[in-house]
Coordinates of C-alpha atoms in Angstrom, one line a residue:
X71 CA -2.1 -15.4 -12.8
X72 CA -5.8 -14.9 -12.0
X73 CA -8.0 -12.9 -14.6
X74 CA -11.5 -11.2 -13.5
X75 CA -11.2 -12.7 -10.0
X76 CA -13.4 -11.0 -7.1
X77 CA -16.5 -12.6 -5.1
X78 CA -17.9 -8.4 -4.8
X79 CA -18.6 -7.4 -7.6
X80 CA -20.4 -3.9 -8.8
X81 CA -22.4 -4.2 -12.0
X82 CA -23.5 -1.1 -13.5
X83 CA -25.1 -0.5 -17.2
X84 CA -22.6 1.0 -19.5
X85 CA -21.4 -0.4 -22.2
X86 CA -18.4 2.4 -22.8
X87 CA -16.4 1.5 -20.1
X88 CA -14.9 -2.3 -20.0
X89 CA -13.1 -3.4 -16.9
X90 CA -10.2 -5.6 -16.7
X91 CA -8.3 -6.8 -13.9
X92 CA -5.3 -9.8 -13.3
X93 CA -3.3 -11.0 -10.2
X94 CA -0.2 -12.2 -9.5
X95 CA -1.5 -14.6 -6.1
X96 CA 1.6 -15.2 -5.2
X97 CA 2.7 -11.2 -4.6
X98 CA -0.2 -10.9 -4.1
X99 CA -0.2 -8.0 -6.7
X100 CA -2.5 -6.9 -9.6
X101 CA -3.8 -4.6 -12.2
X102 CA -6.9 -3.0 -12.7
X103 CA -7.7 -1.8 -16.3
X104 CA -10.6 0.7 -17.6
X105 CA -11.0 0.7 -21.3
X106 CA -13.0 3.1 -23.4
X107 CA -14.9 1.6 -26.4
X108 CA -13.7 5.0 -28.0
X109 CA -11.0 7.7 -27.4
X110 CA -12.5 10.1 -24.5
X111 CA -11.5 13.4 -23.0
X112 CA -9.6 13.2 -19.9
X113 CA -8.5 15.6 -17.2
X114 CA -6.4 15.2 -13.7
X115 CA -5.6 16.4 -10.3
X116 CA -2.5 15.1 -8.3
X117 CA -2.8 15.7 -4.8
X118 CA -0.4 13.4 -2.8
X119 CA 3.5 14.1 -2.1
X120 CA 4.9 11.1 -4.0
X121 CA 2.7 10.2 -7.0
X122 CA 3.8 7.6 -9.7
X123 CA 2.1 8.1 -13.2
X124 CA 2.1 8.0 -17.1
X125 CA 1.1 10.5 -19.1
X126 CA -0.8 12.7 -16.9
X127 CA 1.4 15.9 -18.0
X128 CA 0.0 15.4 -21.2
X129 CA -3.7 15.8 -20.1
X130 CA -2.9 19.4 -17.9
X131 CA -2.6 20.6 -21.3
X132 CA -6.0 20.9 -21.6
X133 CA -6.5 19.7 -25.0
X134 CA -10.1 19.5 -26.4
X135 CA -9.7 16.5 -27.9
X136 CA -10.8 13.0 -27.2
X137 CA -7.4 10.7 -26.7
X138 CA -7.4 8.8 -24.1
X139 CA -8.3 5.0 -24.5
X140 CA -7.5 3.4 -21.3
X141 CA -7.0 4.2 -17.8
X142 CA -4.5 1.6 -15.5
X143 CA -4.2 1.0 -11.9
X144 CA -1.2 -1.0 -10.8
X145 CA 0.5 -2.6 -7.4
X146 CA 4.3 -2.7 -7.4
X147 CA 5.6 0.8 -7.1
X148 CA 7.0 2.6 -10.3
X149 CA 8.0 -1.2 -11.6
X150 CA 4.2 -0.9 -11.8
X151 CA 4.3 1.7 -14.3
X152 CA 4.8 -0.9 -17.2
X153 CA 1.5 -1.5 -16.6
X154 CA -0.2 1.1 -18.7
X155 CA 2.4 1.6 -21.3
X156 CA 1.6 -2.0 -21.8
X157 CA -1.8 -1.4 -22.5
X158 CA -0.8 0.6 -25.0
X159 CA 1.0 -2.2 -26.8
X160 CA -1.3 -4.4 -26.8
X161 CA -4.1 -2.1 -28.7
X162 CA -1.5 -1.4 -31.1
X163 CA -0.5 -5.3 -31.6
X164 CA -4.3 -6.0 -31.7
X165 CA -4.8 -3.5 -34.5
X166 CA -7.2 -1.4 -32.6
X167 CA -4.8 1.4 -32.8
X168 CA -1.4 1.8 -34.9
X169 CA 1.5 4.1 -35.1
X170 CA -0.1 7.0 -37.8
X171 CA 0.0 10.0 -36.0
X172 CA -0.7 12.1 -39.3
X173 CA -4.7 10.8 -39.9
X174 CA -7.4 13.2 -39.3
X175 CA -8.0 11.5 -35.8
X176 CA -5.1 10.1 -33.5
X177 CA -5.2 7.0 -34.1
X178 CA -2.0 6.2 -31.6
X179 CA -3.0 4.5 -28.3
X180 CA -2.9 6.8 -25.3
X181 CA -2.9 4.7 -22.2
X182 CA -2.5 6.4 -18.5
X183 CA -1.9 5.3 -15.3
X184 CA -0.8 4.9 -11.5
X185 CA 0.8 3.3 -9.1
X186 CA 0.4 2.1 -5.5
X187 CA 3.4 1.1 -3.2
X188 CA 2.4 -2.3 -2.2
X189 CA 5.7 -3.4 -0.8
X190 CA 7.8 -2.5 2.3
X191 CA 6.5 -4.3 5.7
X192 CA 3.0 -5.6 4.6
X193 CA 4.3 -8.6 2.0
X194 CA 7.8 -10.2 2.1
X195 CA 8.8 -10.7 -1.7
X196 CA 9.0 -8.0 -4.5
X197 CA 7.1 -9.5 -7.3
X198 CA 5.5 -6.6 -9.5
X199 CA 2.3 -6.5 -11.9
X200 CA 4.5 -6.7 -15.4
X201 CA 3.7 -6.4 -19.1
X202 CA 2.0 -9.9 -19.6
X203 CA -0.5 -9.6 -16.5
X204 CA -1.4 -5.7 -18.0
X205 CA -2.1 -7.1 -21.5
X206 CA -3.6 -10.2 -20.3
X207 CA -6.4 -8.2 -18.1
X208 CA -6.7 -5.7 -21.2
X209 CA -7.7 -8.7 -23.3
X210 CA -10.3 -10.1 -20.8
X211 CA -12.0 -7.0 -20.1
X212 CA -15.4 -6.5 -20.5
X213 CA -18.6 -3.8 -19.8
X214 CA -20.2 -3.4 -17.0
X215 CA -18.4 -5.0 -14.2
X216 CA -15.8 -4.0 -11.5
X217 CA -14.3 -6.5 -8.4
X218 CA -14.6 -4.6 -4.9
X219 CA -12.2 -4.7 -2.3
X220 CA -8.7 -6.7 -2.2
X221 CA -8.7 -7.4 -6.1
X222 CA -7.2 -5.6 -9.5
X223 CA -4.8 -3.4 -8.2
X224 CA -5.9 -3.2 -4.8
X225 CA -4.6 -7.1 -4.2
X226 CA -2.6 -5.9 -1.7
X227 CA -3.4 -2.3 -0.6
X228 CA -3.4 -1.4 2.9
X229 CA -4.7 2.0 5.0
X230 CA -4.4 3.4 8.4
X231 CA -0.8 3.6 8.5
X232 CA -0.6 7.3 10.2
X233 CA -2.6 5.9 13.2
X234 CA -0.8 2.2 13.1
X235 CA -4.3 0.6 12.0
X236 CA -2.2 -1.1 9.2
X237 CA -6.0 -2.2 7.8
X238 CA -6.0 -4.3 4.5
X239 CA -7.9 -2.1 1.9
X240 CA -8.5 -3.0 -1.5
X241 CA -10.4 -1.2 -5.1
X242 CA -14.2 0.3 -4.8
X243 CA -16.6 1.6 -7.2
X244 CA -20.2 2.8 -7.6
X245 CA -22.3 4.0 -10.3
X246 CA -25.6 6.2 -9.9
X247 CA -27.4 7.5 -12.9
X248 CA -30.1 10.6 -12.7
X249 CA -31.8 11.4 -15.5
X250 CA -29.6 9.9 -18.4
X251 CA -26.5 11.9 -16.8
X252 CA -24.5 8.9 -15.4
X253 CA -21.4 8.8 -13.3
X254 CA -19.3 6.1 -11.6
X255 CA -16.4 6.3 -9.6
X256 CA -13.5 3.9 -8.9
X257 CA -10.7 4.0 -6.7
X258 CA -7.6 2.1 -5.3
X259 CA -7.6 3.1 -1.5
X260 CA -4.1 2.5 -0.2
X261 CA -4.1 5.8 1.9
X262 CA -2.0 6.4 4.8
X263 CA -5.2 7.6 6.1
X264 CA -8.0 5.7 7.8
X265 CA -11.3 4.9 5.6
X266 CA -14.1 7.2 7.2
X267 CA -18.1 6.2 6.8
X268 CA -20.5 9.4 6.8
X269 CA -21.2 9.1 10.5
X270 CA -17.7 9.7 11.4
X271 CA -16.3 5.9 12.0
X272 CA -13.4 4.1 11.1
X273 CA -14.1 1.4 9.3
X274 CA -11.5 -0.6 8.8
X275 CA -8.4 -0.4 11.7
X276 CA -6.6 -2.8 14.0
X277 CA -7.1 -1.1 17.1
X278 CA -4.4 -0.1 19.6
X279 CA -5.6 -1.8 22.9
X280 CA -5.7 0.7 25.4
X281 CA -7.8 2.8 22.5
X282 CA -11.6 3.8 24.3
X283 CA -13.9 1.4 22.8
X284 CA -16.0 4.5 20.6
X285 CA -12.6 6.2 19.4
X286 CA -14.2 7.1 15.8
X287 CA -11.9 9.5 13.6
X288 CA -12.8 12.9 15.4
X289 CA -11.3 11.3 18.0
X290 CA -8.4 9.9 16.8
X291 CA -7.0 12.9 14.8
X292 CA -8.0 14.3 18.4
X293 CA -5.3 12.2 19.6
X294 CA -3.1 12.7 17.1
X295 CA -2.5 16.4 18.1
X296 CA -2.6 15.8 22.0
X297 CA -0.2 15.1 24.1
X298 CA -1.0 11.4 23.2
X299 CA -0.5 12.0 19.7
X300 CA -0.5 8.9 17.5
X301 CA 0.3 9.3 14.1
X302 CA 3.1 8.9 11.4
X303 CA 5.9 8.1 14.4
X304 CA 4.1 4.7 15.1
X305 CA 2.5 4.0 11.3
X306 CA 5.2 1.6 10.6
X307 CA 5.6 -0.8 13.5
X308 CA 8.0 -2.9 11.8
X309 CA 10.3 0.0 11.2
X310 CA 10.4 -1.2 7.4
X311 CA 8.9 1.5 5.4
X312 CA 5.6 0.7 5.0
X313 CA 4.1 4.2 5.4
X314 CA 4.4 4.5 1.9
X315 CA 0.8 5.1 0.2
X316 CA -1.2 5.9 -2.4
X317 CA -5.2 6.4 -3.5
X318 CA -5.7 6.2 -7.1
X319 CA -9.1 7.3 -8.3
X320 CA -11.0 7.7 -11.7
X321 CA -14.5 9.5 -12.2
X322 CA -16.6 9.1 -15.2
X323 CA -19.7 10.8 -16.8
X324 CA -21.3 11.1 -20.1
X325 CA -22.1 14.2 -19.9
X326 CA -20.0 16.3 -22.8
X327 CA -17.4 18.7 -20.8
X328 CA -14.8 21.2 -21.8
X329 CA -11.7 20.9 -20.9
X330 CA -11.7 23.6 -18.2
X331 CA -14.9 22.0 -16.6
X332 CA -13.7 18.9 -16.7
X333 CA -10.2 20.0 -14.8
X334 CA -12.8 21.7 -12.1
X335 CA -14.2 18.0 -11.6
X336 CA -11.5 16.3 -11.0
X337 CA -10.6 18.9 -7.9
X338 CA -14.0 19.0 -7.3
X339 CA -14.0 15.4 -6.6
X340 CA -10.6 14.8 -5.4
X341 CA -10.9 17.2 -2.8
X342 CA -14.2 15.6 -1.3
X343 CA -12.1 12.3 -0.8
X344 CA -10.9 13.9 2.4
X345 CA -13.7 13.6 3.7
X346 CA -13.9 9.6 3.3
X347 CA -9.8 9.2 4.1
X348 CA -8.6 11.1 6.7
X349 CA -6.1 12.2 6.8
X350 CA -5.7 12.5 2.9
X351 CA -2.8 14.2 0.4
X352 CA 0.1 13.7 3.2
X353 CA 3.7 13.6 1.6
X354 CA 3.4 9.9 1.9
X355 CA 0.7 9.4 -0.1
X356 CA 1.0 9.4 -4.2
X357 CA -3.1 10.5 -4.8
X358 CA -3.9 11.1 -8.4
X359 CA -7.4 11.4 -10.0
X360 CA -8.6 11.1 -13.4
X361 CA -11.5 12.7 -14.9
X362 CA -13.0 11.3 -17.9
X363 CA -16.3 12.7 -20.0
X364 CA -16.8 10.1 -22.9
X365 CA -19.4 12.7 -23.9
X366 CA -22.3 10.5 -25.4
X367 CA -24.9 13.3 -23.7
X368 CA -24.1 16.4 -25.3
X369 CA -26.6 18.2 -24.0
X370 CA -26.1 20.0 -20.6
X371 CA -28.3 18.6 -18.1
X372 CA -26.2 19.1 -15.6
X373 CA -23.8 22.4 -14.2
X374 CA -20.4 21.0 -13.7
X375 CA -20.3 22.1 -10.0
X376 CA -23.8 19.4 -9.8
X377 CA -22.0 16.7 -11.8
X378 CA -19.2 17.1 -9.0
X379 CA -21.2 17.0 -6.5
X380 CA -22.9 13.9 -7.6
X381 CA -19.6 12.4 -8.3
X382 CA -18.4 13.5 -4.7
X383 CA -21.3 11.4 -3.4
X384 CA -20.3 8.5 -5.6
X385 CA -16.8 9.1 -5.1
X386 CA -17.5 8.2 -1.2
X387 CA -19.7 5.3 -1.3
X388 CA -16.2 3.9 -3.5
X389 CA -14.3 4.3 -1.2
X390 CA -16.3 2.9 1.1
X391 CA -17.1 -0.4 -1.2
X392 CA -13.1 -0.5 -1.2
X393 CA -13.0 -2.1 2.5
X394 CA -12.6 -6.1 1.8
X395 CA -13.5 -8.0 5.1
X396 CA -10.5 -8.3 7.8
X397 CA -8.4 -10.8 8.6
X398 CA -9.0 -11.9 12.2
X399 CA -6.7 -12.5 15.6
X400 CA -5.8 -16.3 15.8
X401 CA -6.7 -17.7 19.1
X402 CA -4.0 -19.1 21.1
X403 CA -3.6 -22.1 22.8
X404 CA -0.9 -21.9 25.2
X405 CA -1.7 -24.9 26.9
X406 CA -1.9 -27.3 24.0
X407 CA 1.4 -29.6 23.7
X408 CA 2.4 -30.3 20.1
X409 CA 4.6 -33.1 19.8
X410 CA 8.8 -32.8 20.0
X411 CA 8.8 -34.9 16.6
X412 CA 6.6 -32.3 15.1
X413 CA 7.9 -29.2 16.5
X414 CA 11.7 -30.7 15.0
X415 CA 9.7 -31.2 11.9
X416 CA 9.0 -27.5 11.5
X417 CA 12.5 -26.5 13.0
X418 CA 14.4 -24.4 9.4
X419 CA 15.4 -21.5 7.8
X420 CA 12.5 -20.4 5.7
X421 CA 13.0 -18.1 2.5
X422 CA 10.0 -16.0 1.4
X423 CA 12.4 -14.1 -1.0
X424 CA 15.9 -13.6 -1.5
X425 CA 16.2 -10.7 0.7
X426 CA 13.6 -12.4 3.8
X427 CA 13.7 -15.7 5.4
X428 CA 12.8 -16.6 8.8
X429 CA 14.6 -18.8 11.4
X430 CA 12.3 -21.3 13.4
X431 CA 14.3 -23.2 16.4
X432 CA 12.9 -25.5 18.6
X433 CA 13.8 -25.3 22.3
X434 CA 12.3 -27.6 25.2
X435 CA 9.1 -28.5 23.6
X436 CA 8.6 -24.4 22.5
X437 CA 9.3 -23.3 18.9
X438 CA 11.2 -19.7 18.4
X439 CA 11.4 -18.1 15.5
X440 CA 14.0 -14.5 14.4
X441 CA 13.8 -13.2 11.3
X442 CA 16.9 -13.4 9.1
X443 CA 18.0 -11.4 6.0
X444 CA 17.7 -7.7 5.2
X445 CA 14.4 -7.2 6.6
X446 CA 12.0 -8.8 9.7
X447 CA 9.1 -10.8 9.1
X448 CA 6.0 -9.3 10.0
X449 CA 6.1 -8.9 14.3
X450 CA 9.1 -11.2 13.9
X451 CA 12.1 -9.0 13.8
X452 CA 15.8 -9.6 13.5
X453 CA 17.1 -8.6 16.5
X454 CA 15.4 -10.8 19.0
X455 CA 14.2 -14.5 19.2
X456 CA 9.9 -14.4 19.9
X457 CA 8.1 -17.6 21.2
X458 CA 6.0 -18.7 18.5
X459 CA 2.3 -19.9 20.4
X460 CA 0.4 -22.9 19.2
X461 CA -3.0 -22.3 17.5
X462 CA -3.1 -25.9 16.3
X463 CA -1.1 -28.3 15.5
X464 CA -0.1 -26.7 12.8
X465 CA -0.6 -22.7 13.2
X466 CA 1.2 -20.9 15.5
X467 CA 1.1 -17.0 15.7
X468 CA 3.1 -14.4 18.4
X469 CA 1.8 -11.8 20.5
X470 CA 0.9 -8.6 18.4
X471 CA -1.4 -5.8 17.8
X472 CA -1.8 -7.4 14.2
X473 CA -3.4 -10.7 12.9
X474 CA -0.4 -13.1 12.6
X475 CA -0.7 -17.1 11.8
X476 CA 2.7 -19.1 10.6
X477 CA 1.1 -22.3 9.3
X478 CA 3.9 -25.2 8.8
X479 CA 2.3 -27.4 5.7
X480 CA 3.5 -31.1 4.7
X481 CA 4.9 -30.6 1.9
X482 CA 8.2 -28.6 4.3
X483 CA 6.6 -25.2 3.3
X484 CA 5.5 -22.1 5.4
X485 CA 3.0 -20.0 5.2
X486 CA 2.4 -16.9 6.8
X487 CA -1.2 -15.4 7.0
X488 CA -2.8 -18.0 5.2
X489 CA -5.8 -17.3 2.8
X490 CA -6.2 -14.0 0.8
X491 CA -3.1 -11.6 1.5
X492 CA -0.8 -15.3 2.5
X493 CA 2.9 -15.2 1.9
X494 CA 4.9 -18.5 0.9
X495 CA 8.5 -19.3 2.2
X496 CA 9.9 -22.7 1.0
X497 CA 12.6 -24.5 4.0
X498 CA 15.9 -24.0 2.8
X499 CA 17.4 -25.8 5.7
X500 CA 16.5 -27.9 8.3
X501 CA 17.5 -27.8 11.8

């Protein structure tokens, strides 16, 4: 378990909002949780075809009343969703709030939340964000402070899918304030869309190579409806249900809104997010946005159409921070000769879960590798035997469009795409 990890972080002055996040490495999975010093008003907008939340009917009732106490991001699907009912828990077991419903202010701890699917093709185990890892980020959280990119929640979050770009994404946030009226924005980009800078480029994709060197978005959803469309048919190359995705966003100002205002800046602000993910809202993704005022301004500085405007802004340059820095192409060496001894060594049935494990032969001085199990591995599939190329003496990786490296460790374990997003597999049997 990892608590408050990230080497990008955004620091910004306001003491109401405490962030905590945790991390299973080993999914990699996480949570991300925003807690309010004290119960604010909240407000949201769902927008994508298969959304996975808590709570959130509650707040289209359009209460004026400040309830909500914490907002939670999770990984793992709806197993995810434990996440902010956990929360929940924990303020009540840490006697910040308790079970009196019948005081002149709630007292009862009203945590929301959503999911990402970080499953399917991208890792190779099912290992969720669960109760302890929610609680345990709730209880390290503190002001000021949010991890960017492939952290919190966003461990594992991908984007690109409808164009095959498969890009590892990851959590974003920015603050501005203008005179005293402050907003920040945070969001989990796992879109099935591609993340869009305000001059019209991609920024994060792994390239088709026959692509023109300048294709930018224009000229990809160009493309897309052509008669060389690209799009959903090819956004899961492994043919294991990957295009699953979801962005999950929060905005926050102290400016004091009604209920109907603050509704109006949650659209407001969820629909300028197509402009930064394109495209955005598809039946595959699960978007949902929450809108918080914790109302510490009371006076109205600010229309609510210029705080969602400002928010928009913000809202973009989030998404934008969300983009962690991309794994890169292993060079092979074709012509290096590893040694017969070695390449027996690394000859086994690896298990990354019970469901995946991967076959590695060795033929004639060449190791070959086929996925077994219920699903492939990555570019390795099930149905064919692929000619694993040497990196080193120790990484080998395949021909593909994406980044692949199978590094064979001492210790008789295997690990595939070593470093941030790595997956483990332990030999079960030698060869």
């Amino acid at each position: 378990m990892l608590l408050n990890a990230g080497e990008r972080t955004l620091t910004f002055d306001w003491p109401m909002i405490r962030v905590g996040t945790g991390e299973y490495p080993e999914g990699p999975t996480g949570v991300t949780v925003f807690h309010f010093a004290e119960k604010v008003l909240g407000a949201v907008d769902v927008r994508g075809g298969a959304p996975g939340t808590v709570n959130t009917e509650y707040l289209k009732l359009g209460y004026d009343l400040p309830e909500v106490d914490a907002v939670v991001f999770a990984g793992g699907s709806w197993y995810g969703l434990e996440a902010a009912t956990a929360v929940a828990s924990a303020m009540k077991e840490d006697g910040l709030r308790d079970g009196n419903a019948f005081s002149a202010e709630p007292n009862i701890a009203l945590s929301v939340g959503s999911i990402i699917y970080d499953f399917g093709a991208r890792r190779l185990n099912e290992i969720v964000p669960d109760k302890p890892l929610a609680q345990a980020a709730f209880r390290n959280a503190r002001p000021g402070w949010f991890p960017q990119g492939a952290q919190g929640a966003g461990r594992m979050a991908m984007s690109g899918y409808f164009f095959g770009c498969n890009a590892m994404s990851g959590q974003g946030g920015a603050f501005r304030e203008i005179n005293g009226i402050k907003v920040a924005a945070f969001t989990v980009v796992n879109a099935i869309g591609v993340i869009t800078d305000r001059d019209g480029n991609v920024l994060a994709c792994n390239r088709d190579p026959e692509w023109p060197a300048d294709m930018d978005t224009s000229a990809l959803l160009a493309r897309a409806n052509g008669p060389l469309g690209i799009g959903s048919a090819v956004a899961d190359p492994a043919g294991n249900g990957a295009s699953k995705n979801t962005t999950v966003s929060l905005v926050v100002t102290n400016q004091k809104l009604s209920p109907a205002e603050l509704n109006r800046l949650a659209v407001q602000v969820h629909t300028s997010m197509g402009r930064g993910l394109q495209p955005f809202a598809t039946q595959f993704d699960g978007d949902v946005l929450y809108a918080v005022s914790t109302a510490e301004v009371e006076e109205k500085l600010l229309s609510s159409a210029e705080i969602g405007a400002l928010a928009s802004e913000v809202m973009w340059d989030a998404i934008i921070a969300s983009v962690p820095e991309q794994p890169q192409h292993p060079t092979p060496q074709p012509e290096l000769k590893v040694g017969r001894a070695l390449l027996d060594q690394y000859a086994g049935v690896y298990e990354f879960s019970p469901g995946v494990s991967l076959q590695v032969v060795h033929k004639d001085g060449v190791l070959r590798a086929t996925a077994t199990g219920r699903r492939d591995v990555f570019a390795i599939a099930r149905d064919r035997e692929v000619q694993l190329v040497p990196v080193s003496s120790t990484d080998f990786t395949v021909a593909n469009r994406y980044p692949l490296t199978l590094r064979f460790q001492e210790d008789g374990s295997l690990l595939v795409n070593p470093g941030h997003w790595q997956q483990l597999s332990r030999r079960k049997i030698p060869m």
